[in-house]
Amino acid sequence: MLIGIPPLLGPDFLATLRGMGHGDEIAIVDGNYPALDHARRLVRADGHGVLAVVQAVLTVMPLDRAVPAALFRSSLHNDPTRTGEIHAGIDRLFARMAPGMTVVPLSGEALYPRIRSAYAIVATSEPALFANVILRKAALSPSQT
C-alpha cells in the first residue's frame, strides 16, 4: 500500500498513468465497451465502476488546462444533447475534482475514434450504458514535480 494513492490504482495502472506524456489521453470505459479489441494498451479495472476509476485517476493525474477541453464523456444514445443518470454523475464528479474545466459530451461519431486512438483504455465493470470518459493529461512544471 502507498500513502495518498487510491488502492484501485494497482502497479500496472500506475505504470500506465506514469508512462503517459503531455497531451496523451486515457479512456475509461463501461463494461459493454469492446476495450480489448480497441485498445493500444489495456488496463483492467474489473469490479469497479467508471465514477470510482475516474475519481482515482484524477487524484494523481494532472489535466491539461492549456487546451479548450481535457474532459470528454459519452452521451445518452450517442447524442450530445441527451444525458442519463450516469452522465449527471460524471459531470458532478468533474465539477468537484476539476472545477472550472469544460466537460465536452461527444457523439458516438466523435467518441469512438478518439477512444481507439487513446494512449490506453481502462476497462471497468460499469453496468450503465454510454458511460465512457476520456481524460487528457497535462505537463507538470518543474515546481509541481
PDB file of C-alpha atoms in Angstrom:
ATOM      1  CA  MET A   1       0.000   0.000   0.000  1.00  0.00           C
ATOM      2  CA  LEU A   2       1.087   3.564  -0.638  1.00  0.00           C
ATOM      3  CA  ILE A   3       0.147   6.757   1.130  1.00  0.00           C
ATOM      4  CA  GLY A   4      -2.056   9.066  -0.921  1.00  0.00           C
ATOM      5  CA  ILE A   5      -2.534   6.612  -3.802  1.00  0.00           C
ATOM      6  CA  PRO A   6      -6.023   5.109  -4.157  1.00  0.00           C
ATOM      7  CA  PRO A   7      -5.757   1.287  -3.792  1.00  0.00           C
ATOM      8  CA  LEU A   8      -7.762   0.932  -7.014  1.00  0.00           C
ATOM      9  CA  LEU A   9      -4.645   2.126  -8.866  1.00  0.00           C
ATOM     10  CA  GLY A  10      -2.543  -1.028  -8.933  1.00  0.00           C
ATOM     11  CA  PRO A  11       1.020  -1.329 -10.277  1.00  0.00           C
ATOM     12  CA  ASP A  12       0.075  -1.758 -13.948  1.00  0.00           C
ATOM     13  CA  PHE A  13      -2.457   1.068 -13.788  1.00  0.00           C
ATOM     14  CA  LEU A  14       0.068   3.416 -12.146  1.00  0.00           C
ATOM     15  CA  ALA A  15       2.727   2.467 -14.690  1.00  0.00           C
ATOM     16  CA  THR A  16       0.308   3.329 -17.494  1.00  0.00           C
ATOM     17  CA  LEU A  17      -0.509   6.721 -15.978  1.00  0.00           C
ATOM     18  CA  ARG A  18       3.181   7.403 -15.373  1.00  0.00           C
ATOM     19  CA  GLY A  19       4.052   6.424 -18.943  1.00  0.00           C
ATOM     20  CA  MET A  20       1.610   8.918 -20.442  1.00  0.00           C
ATOM     21  CA  GLY A  21       3.027  12.158 -21.774  1.00  0.00           C
ATOM     22  CA  HIS A  22       1.616  15.645 -22.107  1.00  0.00           C
ATOM     23  CA  GLY A  23      -1.426  15.616 -24.352  1.00  0.00           C
ATOM     24  CA  ASP A  24      -1.936  11.854 -24.159  1.00  0.00           C
ATOM     25  CA  GLU A  25      -5.478  10.733 -23.481  1.00  0.00           C
ATOM     26  CA  ILE A  26      -6.783   7.863 -21.392  1.00  0.00           C
ATOM     27  CA  ALA A  27     -10.245   6.415 -21.950  1.00  0.00           C
ATOM     28  CA  ILE A  28     -12.180   4.896 -19.058  1.00  0.00           C
ATOM     29  CA  VAL A  29     -14.963   2.773 -20.486  1.00  0.00           C
ATOM     30  CA  ASP A  30     -18.036   0.912 -19.328  1.00  0.00           C
ATOM     31  CA  GLY A  31     -18.385  -2.850 -19.115  1.00  0.00           C
ATOM     32  CA  ASN A  32     -20.025  -3.096 -22.534  1.00  0.00           C
ATOM     33  CA  TYR A  33     -17.305  -1.316 -24.460  1.00  0.00           C
ATOM     34  CA  PRO A  34     -15.131  -3.608 -26.679  1.00  0.00           C
ATOM     35  CA  ALA A  35     -11.969  -2.471 -24.884  1.00  0.00           C
ATOM     36  CA  LEU A  36      -9.748  -5.443 -25.721  1.00  0.00           C
ATOM     37  CA  ASP A  37     -10.415  -5.045 -29.428  1.00  0.00           C
ATOM     38  CA  HIS A  38      -9.923  -1.258 -29.466  1.00  0.00           C
ATOM     39  CA  ALA A  39      -7.056  -0.701 -27.024  1.00  0.00           C
ATOM     40  CA  ARG A  40      -3.470   0.136 -27.910  1.00  0.00           C
ATOM     41  CA  ARG A  41      -2.799  -0.542 -24.200  1.00  0.00           C
ATOM     42  CA  LEU A  42      -5.415  -2.138 -21.968  1.00  0.00           C
ATOM     43  CA  VAL A  43      -5.751  -1.739 -18.206  1.00  0.00           C
ATOM     44  CA  ARG A  44      -8.334  -3.875 -16.408  1.00  0.00           C
ATOM     45  CA  ALA A  45     -10.328  -2.345 -13.556  1.00  0.00           C
ATOM     46  CA  ASP A  46     -12.736  -5.225 -13.087  1.00  0.00           C
ATOM     47  CA  GLY A  47     -15.177  -4.860 -10.231  1.00  0.00           C
ATOM     48  CA  HIS A  48     -15.066  -1.063 -10.335  1.00  0.00           C
ATOM     49  CA  GLY A  49     -17.406   1.482 -11.895  1.00  0.00           C
ATOM     50  CA  VAL A  50     -16.491   4.411 -14.079  1.00  0.00           C
ATOM     51  CA  LEU A  51     -17.005   7.023 -11.351  1.00  0.00           C
ATOM     52  CA  ALA A  52     -14.658   5.294  -8.894  1.00  0.00           C
ATOM     53  CA  VAL A  53     -11.973   4.848 -11.545  1.00  0.00           C
ATOM     54  CA  VAL A  54     -12.212   8.437 -12.793  1.00  0.00           C
ATOM     55  CA  GLN A  55     -12.003   9.726  -9.220  1.00  0.00           C
ATOM     56  CA  ALA A  56      -8.905   7.605  -8.535  1.00  0.00           C
ATOM     57  CA  VAL A  57      -7.196   8.780 -11.725  1.00  0.00           C
ATOM     58  CA  LEU A  58      -7.956  12.431 -11.038  1.00  0.00           C
ATOM     59  CA  THR A  59      -6.253  12.199  -7.651  1.00  0.00           C
ATOM     60  CA  VAL A  60      -2.887  11.550  -9.345  1.00  0.00           C
ATOM     61  CA  MET A  61      -3.086  12.739 -12.969  1.00  0.00           C
ATOM     62  CA  PRO A  62      -2.950  16.433 -13.896  1.00  0.00           C
ATOM     63  CA  LEU A  63      -5.440  17.584 -16.514  1.00  0.00           C
ATOM     64  CA  ASP A  64      -4.378  19.709 -19.475  1.00  0.00           C
ATOM     65  CA  ARG A  65      -5.615  23.245 -18.821  1.00  0.00           C
ATOM     66  CA  ALA A  66      -3.735  24.655 -21.821  1.00  0.00           C
ATOM     67  CA  VAL A  67      -6.360  23.392 -24.276  1.00  0.00           C
ATOM     68  CA  PRO A  68     -10.035  24.315 -24.615  1.00  0.00           C
ATOM     69  CA  ALA A  69     -11.127  20.910 -23.252  1.00  0.00           C
ATOM     70  CA  ALA A  70      -9.474  17.981 -21.485  1.00  0.00           C
ATOM     71  CA  LEU A  71     -12.600  16.237 -20.149  1.00  0.00           C
ATOM     72  CA  PHE A  72     -14.829  14.305 -22.515  1.00  0.00           C
ATOM     73  CA  ARG A  73     -17.700  11.907 -21.955  1.00  0.00           C
ATOM     74  CA  SER A  74     -20.143   9.890 -23.967  1.00  0.00           C
ATOM     75  CA  SER A  75     -23.802  10.850 -24.257  1.00  0.00           C
ATOM     76  CA  LEU A  76     -27.056   9.010 -23.934  1.00  0.00           C
ATOM     77  CA  HIS A  77     -27.638   7.077 -27.174  1.00  0.00           C
ATOM     78  CA  ASN A  78     -24.546   8.847 -28.609  1.00  0.00           C
ATOM     79  CA  ASP A  79     -26.476  12.135 -28.835  1.00  0.00           C
ATOM     80  CA  PRO A  80     -24.539  15.011 -27.174  1.00  0.00           C
ATOM     81  CA  THR A  81     -27.808  16.804 -26.374  1.00  0.00           C
ATOM     82  CA  ARG A  82     -29.001  13.894 -24.195  1.00  0.00           C
ATOM     83  CA  THR A  83     -27.862  12.815 -20.747  1.00  0.00           C
ATOM     84  CA  GLY A  84     -28.653   9.970 -18.422  1.00  0.00           C
ATOM     85  CA  GLU A  85     -28.122   9.453 -14.717  1.00  0.00           C
ATOM     86  CA  ILE A  86     -24.523   8.269 -15.223  1.00  0.00           C
ATOM     87  CA  HIS A  87     -23.695  11.412 -17.225  1.00  0.00           C
ATOM     88  CA  ALA A  88     -25.048  13.644 -14.452  1.00  0.00           C
ATOM     89  CA  GLY A  89     -22.819  11.720 -12.014  1.00  0.00           C
ATOM     90  CA  ILE A  90     -19.786  12.147 -14.268  1.00  0.00           C
ATOM     91  CA  ASP A  91     -20.489  15.873 -14.614  1.00  0.00           C
ATOM     92  CA  ARG A  92     -20.810  16.277 -10.808  1.00  0.00           C
ATOM     93  CA  LEU A  93     -17.535  14.399 -10.282  1.00  0.00           C
ATOM     94  CA  PHE A  94     -15.741  16.610 -12.821  1.00  0.00           C
ATOM     95  CA  ALA A  95     -17.204  19.758 -11.214  1.00  0.00           C
ATOM     96  CA  ARG A  96     -15.843  18.644  -7.839  1.00  0.00           C
ATOM     97  CA  MET A  97     -12.432  17.362  -8.951  1.00  0.00           C
ATOM     98  CA  ALA A  98     -11.713  19.666 -11.917  1.00  0.00           C
ATOM     99  CA  PRO A  99     -13.543  22.904 -11.083  1.00  0.00           C
ATOM    100  CA  GLY A 100     -13.790  25.421 -13.880  1.00  0.00           C
ATOM    101  CA  MET A 101     -12.963  22.923 -16.608  1.00  0.00           C
ATOM    102  CA  THR A 102     -15.334  22.326 -19.502  1.00  0.00           C
ATOM    103  CA  VAL A 103     -16.847  18.879 -19.959  1.00  0.00           C
ATOM    104  CA  VAL A 104     -17.468  18.008 -23.597  1.00  0.00           C
ATOM    105  CA  PRO A 105     -20.241  15.488 -24.349  1.00  0.00           C
ATOM    106  CA  LEU A 106     -19.395  13.647 -27.557  1.00  0.00           C
ATOM    107  CA  SER A 107     -21.473  11.956 -30.219  1.00  0.00           C
ATOM    108  CA  GLY A 108     -20.650   8.347 -30.951  1.00  0.00           C
ATOM    109  CA  GLU A 109     -19.140   9.503 -34.231  1.00  0.00           C
ATOM    110  CA  ALA A 110     -16.618  11.665 -32.337  1.00  0.00           C
ATOM    111  CA  LEU A 111     -16.208   9.421 -29.285  1.00  0.00           C
ATOM    112  CA  TYR A 112     -15.266   6.025 -30.687  1.00  0.00           C
ATOM    113  CA  PRO A 113     -12.321   7.099 -32.890  1.00  0.00           C
ATOM    114  CA  ARG A 114     -10.984   9.164 -30.004  1.00  0.00           C
ATOM    115  CA  ILE A 115     -11.150   6.179 -27.642  1.00  0.00           C
ATOM    116  CA  ARG A 116      -9.399   3.971 -30.208  1.00  0.00           C
ATOM    117  CA  SER A 117      -6.565   6.485 -30.513  1.00  0.00           C
ATOM    118  CA  ALA A 118      -6.167   6.953 -26.750  1.00  0.00           C
ATOM    119  CA  TYR A 119      -2.838   6.119 -25.124  1.00  0.00           C
ATOM    120  CA  ALA A 120      -4.682   3.493 -23.064  1.00  0.00           C
ATOM    121  CA  ILE A 121      -8.163   2.196 -22.376  1.00  0.00           C
ATOM    122  CA  VAL A 122      -9.242   1.278 -18.858  1.00  0.00           C
ATOM    123  CA  ALA A 123     -11.960  -1.390 -18.930  1.00  0.00           C
ATOM    124  CA  THR A 124     -14.324  -1.145 -15.953  1.00  0.00           C
ATOM    125  CA  SER A 125     -17.297  -3.229 -14.864  1.00  0.00           C
ATOM    126  CA  GLU A 126     -19.607  -0.218 -15.102  1.00  0.00           C
ATOM    127  CA  PRO A 127     -23.127  -1.510 -15.913  1.00  0.00           C
ATOM    128  CA  ALA A 128     -24.522   1.846 -17.125  1.00  0.00           C
ATOM    129  CA  LEU A 129     -24.737   2.235 -20.877  1.00  0.00           C
ATOM    130  CA  PHE A 130     -22.861   5.041 -22.679  1.00  0.00           C
ATOM    131  CA  ALA A 131     -20.645   5.531 -19.598  1.00  0.00           C
ATOM    132  CA  ASN A 132     -17.310   6.366 -21.208  1.00  0.00           C
ATOM    133  CA  VAL A 133     -14.858   9.107 -20.264  1.00  0.00           C
ATOM    134  CA  ILE A 134     -11.690  10.484 -21.850  1.00  0.00           C
ATOM    135  CA  LEU A 135      -9.121  12.491 -19.871  1.00  0.00           C
ATOM    136  CA  ARG A 136      -6.236  14.476 -21.395  1.00  0.00           C
ATOM    137  CA  LYS A 137      -3.021  14.598 -19.380  1.00  0.00           C
ATOM    138  CA  ALA A 138      -1.116  17.822 -18.715  1.00  0.00           C
ATOM    139  CA  ALA A 139       2.575  18.520 -18.418  1.00  0.00           C
ATOM    140  CA  LEU A 140       3.856  19.367 -14.951  1.00  0.00           C
ATOM    141  CA  SER A 141       6.093  22.366 -14.458  1.00  0.00           C
ATOM    142  CA  PRO A 142       9.355  21.804 -12.561  1.00  0.00           C
ATOM    143  CA  SER A 143       7.806  23.408  -9.457  1.00  0.00           C
ATOM    144  CA  GLN A 144       4.993  20.791  -9.469  1.00  0.00           C
ATOM    145  CA  THR A 145       7.258  17.751  -9.601  1.00  0.00           C
TER     146      THR A 145
END
